[in-house]
Amino acid sequence: MKVCIVGISGKLGQYMVKHCLEKGYEVVGVCREKSVSKLDQWKDSITVFPGPTNDREVIKKAVEGCDAVLVVLAPWGVVDYSSGTAQAVMDFSRPGARLIFSCGWHITRDGKDKYSKGFLFLVSAVGWLARTLRFVDLKDQVKACQLIFDSDTRWTVVRGSDLEEGESQGLPVWSEHVQDPVLKSNLTRRTDFALFMVEAIENDALVRQAPAICGCQTPSALAHAGEAPEGTS
């Protein structure tokens, strides 16, 4: 199994490297040139293609021959970074490749997710401020996910809850909508978010799904054990 990790140098990307190597996968990745040194501990085990993740030529080279592509949909700047990354991955990945994308709970596939007023205000305020400062563009991440949802690729969009560091607690639980009781705790270990991404490669139940995830040892997950969809831990 050959896997490309797009956004490999970030915290989530590095956890995905660890999980992939533990499975014996061949790993290649893409990250900005200035971040390549963050991966020095694996320099003899992985291949890195330096460059912006929305650079189509870089993505074309990186995904060649890959069975799966794991993508951190980072909405950096106001240059269509997320949507450009997603489109390049879909355009150049081989037919039938598993494409797994990460984002947050603010993404909705069918419009049936129900958010608190506080959550909506926070997303709106932070999104406006970040875009005004030309730092992050959440609207472009929404655009990127819509491109994915509309595609005929074998995609999965993993929607992460709030994250924390710490030892792995195991594969997160998931559900279709963020208001589902099993997700109420809204907390996942970052390493387990990465684990879910990697495990999704060979989980056909997640093809063309947008699972919202939460840590399997959180109070809500334990209280509603057995209520999560098939394919969950």
mmCIF file with all atom_site columns, C-alpha atoms in Angstrom, residues 26-127:
data_model
loop_
_atom_site.group_PDB
_atom_site.id
_atom_site.type_symbol
_atom_site.label_atom_id
_atom_site.label_alt_id
_atom_site.label_comp_id
_atom_site.label_asym_id
_atom_site.label_entity_id
_atom_site.label_seq_id
_atom_site.pdbx_PDB_ins_code
_atom_site.Cartn_x
_atom_site.Cartn_y
_atom_site.Cartn_z
_atom_site.occupancy
_atom_site.B_iso_or_equiv
_atom_site.pdbx_formal_charge
_atom_site.auth_seq_id
_atom_site.auth_comp_id
_atom_site.auth_asym_id
_atom_site.auth_atom_id
_atom_site.pdbx_PDB_model_num
ATOM 1   C CA . GLU A 1 26  ? 5.031   3.111  1.864   1.00 0.00 ? 26  GLU A CA 1
ATOM 2   C CA . VAL A 1 27  ? 4.696   6.825  2.658   1.00 0.00 ? 27  VAL A CA 1
ATOM 3   C CA . VAL A 1 28  ? 5.240   9.901  0.510   1.00 0.00 ? 28  VAL A CA 1
ATOM 4   C CA . GLY A 1 29  ? 4.069   13.389 1.361   1.00 0.00 ? 29  GLY A CA 1
ATOM 5   C CA . VAL A 1 30  ? 3.761   17.062 0.472   1.00 0.00 ? 30  VAL A CA 1
ATOM 6   C CA . CYS A 1 31  ? 4.547   20.065 2.632   1.00 0.00 ? 31  CYS A CA 1
ATOM 7   C CA . ARG A 1 32  ? 5.975   23.555 2.289   1.00 0.00 ? 32  ARG A CA 1
ATOM 8   C CA . GLU A 1 33  ? 9.736   23.565 1.792   1.00 0.00 ? 33  GLU A CA 1
ATOM 9   C CA . LYS A 1 34  ? 10.369  25.440 5.032   1.00 0.00 ? 34  LYS A CA 1
ATOM 10  C CA . SER A 1 35  ? 8.633   22.647 6.977   1.00 0.00 ? 35  SER A CA 1
ATOM 11  C CA . VAL A 1 36  ? 10.525  19.647 5.564   1.00 0.00 ? 36  VAL A CA 1
ATOM 12  C CA . SER A 1 37  ? 12.948  19.621 8.517   1.00 0.00 ? 37  SER A CA 1
ATOM 13  C CA . LYS A 1 38  ? 10.043  18.811 10.867  1.00 0.00 ? 38  LYS A CA 1
ATOM 14  C CA . LEU A 1 39  ? 10.084  15.320 9.339   1.00 0.00 ? 39  LEU A CA 1
ATOM 15  C CA . ASP A 1 40  ? 13.775  14.593 9.931   1.00 0.00 ? 40  ASP A CA 1
ATOM 16  C CA . GLN A 1 41  ? 13.024  11.697 12.280  1.00 0.00 ? 41  GLN A CA 1
ATOM 17  C CA . TRP A 1 42  ? 11.561  9.808  9.298   1.00 0.00 ? 42  TRP A CA 1
ATOM 18  C CA . LYS A 1 43  ? 13.935  11.040 6.570   1.00 0.00 ? 43  LYS A CA 1
ATOM 19  C CA . ASP A 1 44  ? 15.125  7.493  5.840   1.00 0.00 ? 44  ASP A CA 1
ATOM 20  C CA . SER A 1 45  ? 11.579  6.070  5.779   1.00 0.00 ? 45  SER A CA 1
ATOM 21  C CA . ILE A 1 46  ? 9.515   8.518  3.709   1.00 0.00 ? 46  ILE A CA 1
ATOM 22  C CA . THR A 1 47  ? 9.764   10.609 0.541   1.00 0.00 ? 47  THR A CA 1
ATOM 23  C CA . VAL A 1 48  ? 8.806   14.286 0.709   1.00 0.00 ? 48  VAL A CA 1
ATOM 24  C CA . PHE A 1 49  ? 7.821   16.521 -2.210  1.00 0.00 ? 49  PHE A CA 1
ATOM 25  C CA . PRO A 1 50  ? 8.413   20.133 -1.087  1.00 0.00 ? 50  PRO A CA 1
ATOM 26  C CA . GLY A 1 51  ? 5.950   22.776 -2.187  1.00 0.00 ? 51  GLY A CA 1
ATOM 27  C CA . PRO A 1 52  ? 2.552   24.340 -1.507  1.00 0.00 ? 52  PRO A CA 1
ATOM 28  C CA . THR A 1 53  ? -0.174  21.732 -1.321  1.00 0.00 ? 53  THR A CA 1
ATOM 29  C CA . ASN A 1 54  ? -2.216  23.602 -3.942  1.00 0.00 ? 54  ASN A CA 1
ATOM 30  C CA . ASP A 1 55  ? 0.659   23.423 -6.445  1.00 0.00 ? 55  ASP A CA 1
ATOM 31  C CA . ARG A 1 56  ? -0.755  21.134 -9.132  1.00 0.00 ? 56  ARG A CA 1
ATOM 32  C CA . GLU A 1 57  ? 2.638   19.987 -10.420 1.00 0.00 ? 57  GLU A CA 1
ATOM 33  C CA . VAL A 1 58  ? 3.819   19.050 -6.939  1.00 0.00 ? 58  VAL A CA 1
ATOM 34  C CA . ILE A 1 59  ? 0.608   17.122 -6.239  1.00 0.00 ? 59  ILE A CA 1
ATOM 35  C CA . LYS A 1 60  ? 0.796   15.380 -9.623  1.00 0.00 ? 60  LYS A CA 1
ATOM 36  C CA . LYS A 1 61  ? 4.258   14.030 -8.830  1.00 0.00 ? 61  LYS A CA 1
ATOM 37  C CA . ALA A 1 62  ? 3.443   13.130 -5.227  1.00 0.00 ? 62  ALA A CA 1
ATOM 38  C CA . VAL A 1 63  ? 0.258   11.107 -5.831  1.00 0.00 ? 63  VAL A CA 1
ATOM 39  C CA . GLU A 1 64  ? 1.599   9.140  -8.782  1.00 0.00 ? 64  GLU A CA 1
ATOM 40  C CA . GLY A 1 65  ? 1.124   5.423  -8.134  1.00 0.00 ? 65  GLY A CA 1
ATOM 41  C CA . CYS A 1 66  ? -0.509  5.962  -4.735  1.00 0.00 ? 66  CYS A CA 1
ATOM 42  C CA . ASP A 1 67  ? -3.320  3.698  -3.540  1.00 0.00 ? 67  ASP A CA 1
ATOM 43  C CA . ALA A 1 68  ? -4.566  6.313  -1.076  1.00 0.00 ? 68  ALA A CA 1
ATOM 44  C CA . VAL A 1 69  ? -4.155  10.022 -0.442  1.00 0.00 ? 69  VAL A CA 1
ATOM 45  C CA . LEU A 1 70  ? -4.698  11.537 3.010   1.00 0.00 ? 70  LEU A CA 1
ATOM 46  C CA . VAL A 1 71  ? -5.269  15.283 2.843   1.00 0.00 ? 71  VAL A CA 1
ATOM 47  C CA . VAL A 1 72  ? -5.170  17.912 5.591   1.00 0.00 ? 72  VAL A CA 1
ATOM 48  C CA . LEU A 1 73  ? -7.483  20.550 4.106   1.00 0.00 ? 73  LEU A CA 1
ATOM 49  C CA . ALA A 1 74  ? -5.669  23.585 5.471   1.00 0.00 ? 74  ALA A CA 1
ATOM 50  C CA . PRO A 1 75  ? -7.460  26.831 4.523   1.00 0.00 ? 75  PRO A CA 1
ATOM 51  C CA . TRP A 1 76  ? -4.321  29.010 4.586   1.00 0.00 ? 76  TRP A CA 1
ATOM 52  C CA . GLY A 1 77  ? -4.509  32.512 3.144   1.00 0.00 ? 77  GLY A CA 1
ATOM 53  C CA . VAL A 1 78  ? -7.064  33.772 0.658   1.00 0.00 ? 78  VAL A CA 1
ATOM 54  C CA . VAL A 1 79  ? -5.640  32.062 -2.429  1.00 0.00 ? 79  VAL A CA 1
ATOM 55  C CA . ASP A 1 80  ? -8.051  29.122 -2.772  1.00 0.00 ? 80  ASP A CA 1
ATOM 56  C CA . TYR A 1 81  ? -5.596  26.947 -0.879  1.00 0.00 ? 81  TYR A CA 1
ATOM 57  C CA . SER A 1 82  ? -8.066  24.285 0.290   1.00 0.00 ? 82  SER A CA 1
ATOM 58  C CA . SER A 1 83  ? -10.072 24.107 -2.918  1.00 0.00 ? 83  SER A CA 1
ATOM 59  C CA . GLY A 1 84  ? -6.941  24.151 -5.049  1.00 0.00 ? 84  GLY A CA 1
ATOM 60  C CA . THR A 1 85  ? -5.466  21.311 -3.015  1.00 0.00 ? 85  THR A CA 1
ATOM 61  C CA . ALA A 1 86  ? -8.633  19.219 -3.177  1.00 0.00 ? 86  ALA A CA 1
ATOM 62  C CA . GLN A 1 87  ? -9.067  19.734 -6.912  1.00 0.00 ? 87  GLN A CA 1
ATOM 63  C CA . ALA A 1 88  ? -5.463  18.824 -7.672  1.00 0.00 ? 88  ALA A CA 1
ATOM 64  C CA . VAL A 1 89  ? -5.678  15.653 -5.574  1.00 0.00 ? 89  VAL A CA 1
ATOM 65  C CA . MET A 1 90  ? -8.868  14.574 -7.337  1.00 0.00 ? 90  MET A CA 1
ATOM 66  C CA . ASP A 1 91  ? -7.512  15.434 -10.781 1.00 0.00 ? 91  ASP A CA 1
ATOM 67  C CA . PHE A 1 92  ? -4.231  13.567 -10.480 1.00 0.00 ? 92  PHE A CA 1
ATOM 68  C CA . SER A 1 93  ? -4.912  10.602 -8.193  1.00 0.00 ? 93  SER A CA 1
ATOM 69  C CA . ARG A 1 94  ? -5.284  7.300  -9.995  1.00 0.00 ? 94  ARG A CA 1
ATOM 70  C CA . PRO A 1 95  ? -8.837  6.083  -10.694 1.00 0.00 ? 95  PRO A CA 1
ATOM 71  C CA . GLY A 1 96  ? -10.175 4.144  -7.707  1.00 0.00 ? 96  GLY A CA 1
ATOM 72  C CA . ALA A 1 97  ? -7.700  5.565  -5.193  1.00 0.00 ? 97  ALA A CA 1
ATOM 73  C CA . ARG A 1 98  ? -9.025  6.199  -1.682  1.00 0.00 ? 98  ARG A CA 1
ATOM 74  C CA . LEU A 1 99  ? -9.086  9.906  -0.972  1.00 0.00 ? 99  LEU A CA 1
ATOM 75  C CA . ILE A 1 100 ? -9.468  10.887 2.688   1.00 0.00 ? 100 ILE A CA 1
ATOM 76  C CA . PHE A 1 101 ? -9.814  14.571 3.619   1.00 0.00 ? 101 PHE A CA 1
ATOM 77  C CA . SER A 1 102 ? -9.786  16.202 7.057   1.00 0.00 ? 102 SER A CA 1
ATOM 78  C CA . CYS A 1 103 ? -11.800 19.228 8.176   1.00 0.00 ? 103 CYS A CA 1
ATOM 79  C CA . GLY A 1 104 ? -13.845 20.417 11.142  1.00 0.00 ? 104 GLY A CA 1
ATOM 80  C CA . TRP A 1 105 ? -17.429 20.034 12.336  1.00 0.00 ? 105 TRP A CA 1
ATOM 81  C CA . HIS A 1 106 ? -18.413 23.309 10.624  1.00 0.00 ? 106 HIS A CA 1
ATOM 82  C CA . ILE A 1 107 ? -18.561 21.428 7.322   1.00 0.00 ? 107 ILE A CA 1
ATOM 83  C CA . THR A 1 108 ? -21.967 19.907 6.560   1.00 0.00 ? 108 THR A CA 1
ATOM 84  C CA . ARG A 1 109 ? -22.698 17.535 3.720   1.00 0.00 ? 109 ARG A CA 1
ATOM 85  C CA . ASP A 1 110 ? -26.492 17.470 3.659   1.00 0.00 ? 110 ASP A CA 1
ATOM 86  C CA . GLY A 1 111 ? -27.412 20.613 5.607   1.00 0.00 ? 111 GLY A CA 1
ATOM 87  C CA . LYS A 1 112 ? -28.930 18.548 8.432   1.00 0.00 ? 112 LYS A CA 1
ATOM 88  C CA . ASP A 1 113 ? -26.246 19.236 11.044  1.00 0.00 ? 113 ASP A CA 1
ATOM 89  C CA . LYS A 1 114 ? -27.559 21.339 13.911  1.00 0.00 ? 114 LYS A CA 1
ATOM 90  C CA . TYR A 1 115 ? -25.182 23.768 15.599  1.00 0.00 ? 115 TYR A CA 1
ATOM 91  C CA . SER A 1 116 ? -25.488 25.830 18.752  1.00 0.00 ? 116 SER A CA 1
ATOM 92  C CA . LYS A 1 117 ? -25.730 29.605 18.415  1.00 0.00 ? 117 LYS A CA 1
ATOM 93  C CA . GLY A 1 118 ? -22.382 29.869 20.196  1.00 0.00 ? 118 GLY A CA 1
ATOM 94  C CA . PHE A 1 119 ? -20.706 27.553 17.702  1.00 0.00 ? 119 PHE A CA 1
ATOM 95  C CA . LEU A 1 120 ? -22.144 29.422 14.723  1.00 0.00 ? 120 LEU A CA 1
ATOM 96  C CA . PHE A 1 121 ? -21.098 32.776 16.180  1.00 0.00 ? 121 PHE A CA 1
ATOM 97  C CA . LEU A 1 122 ? -17.568 31.527 16.833  1.00 0.00 ? 122 LEU A CA 1
ATOM 98  C CA . VAL A 1 123 ? -17.168 30.118 13.325  1.00 0.00 ? 123 VAL A CA 1
ATOM 99  C CA . SER A 1 124 ? -18.549 33.324 11.804  1.00 0.00 ? 124 SER A CA 1
ATOM 100 C CA . ALA A 1 125 ? -16.445 35.668 13.933  1.00 0.00 ? 125 ALA A CA 1
ATOM 101 C CA . VAL A 1 126 ? -13.212 33.727 13.661  1.00 0.00 ? 126 VAL A CA 1
ATOM 102 C CA . GLY A 1 127 ? -13.757 33.130 9.957   1.00 0.00 ? 127 GLY A CA 1
#
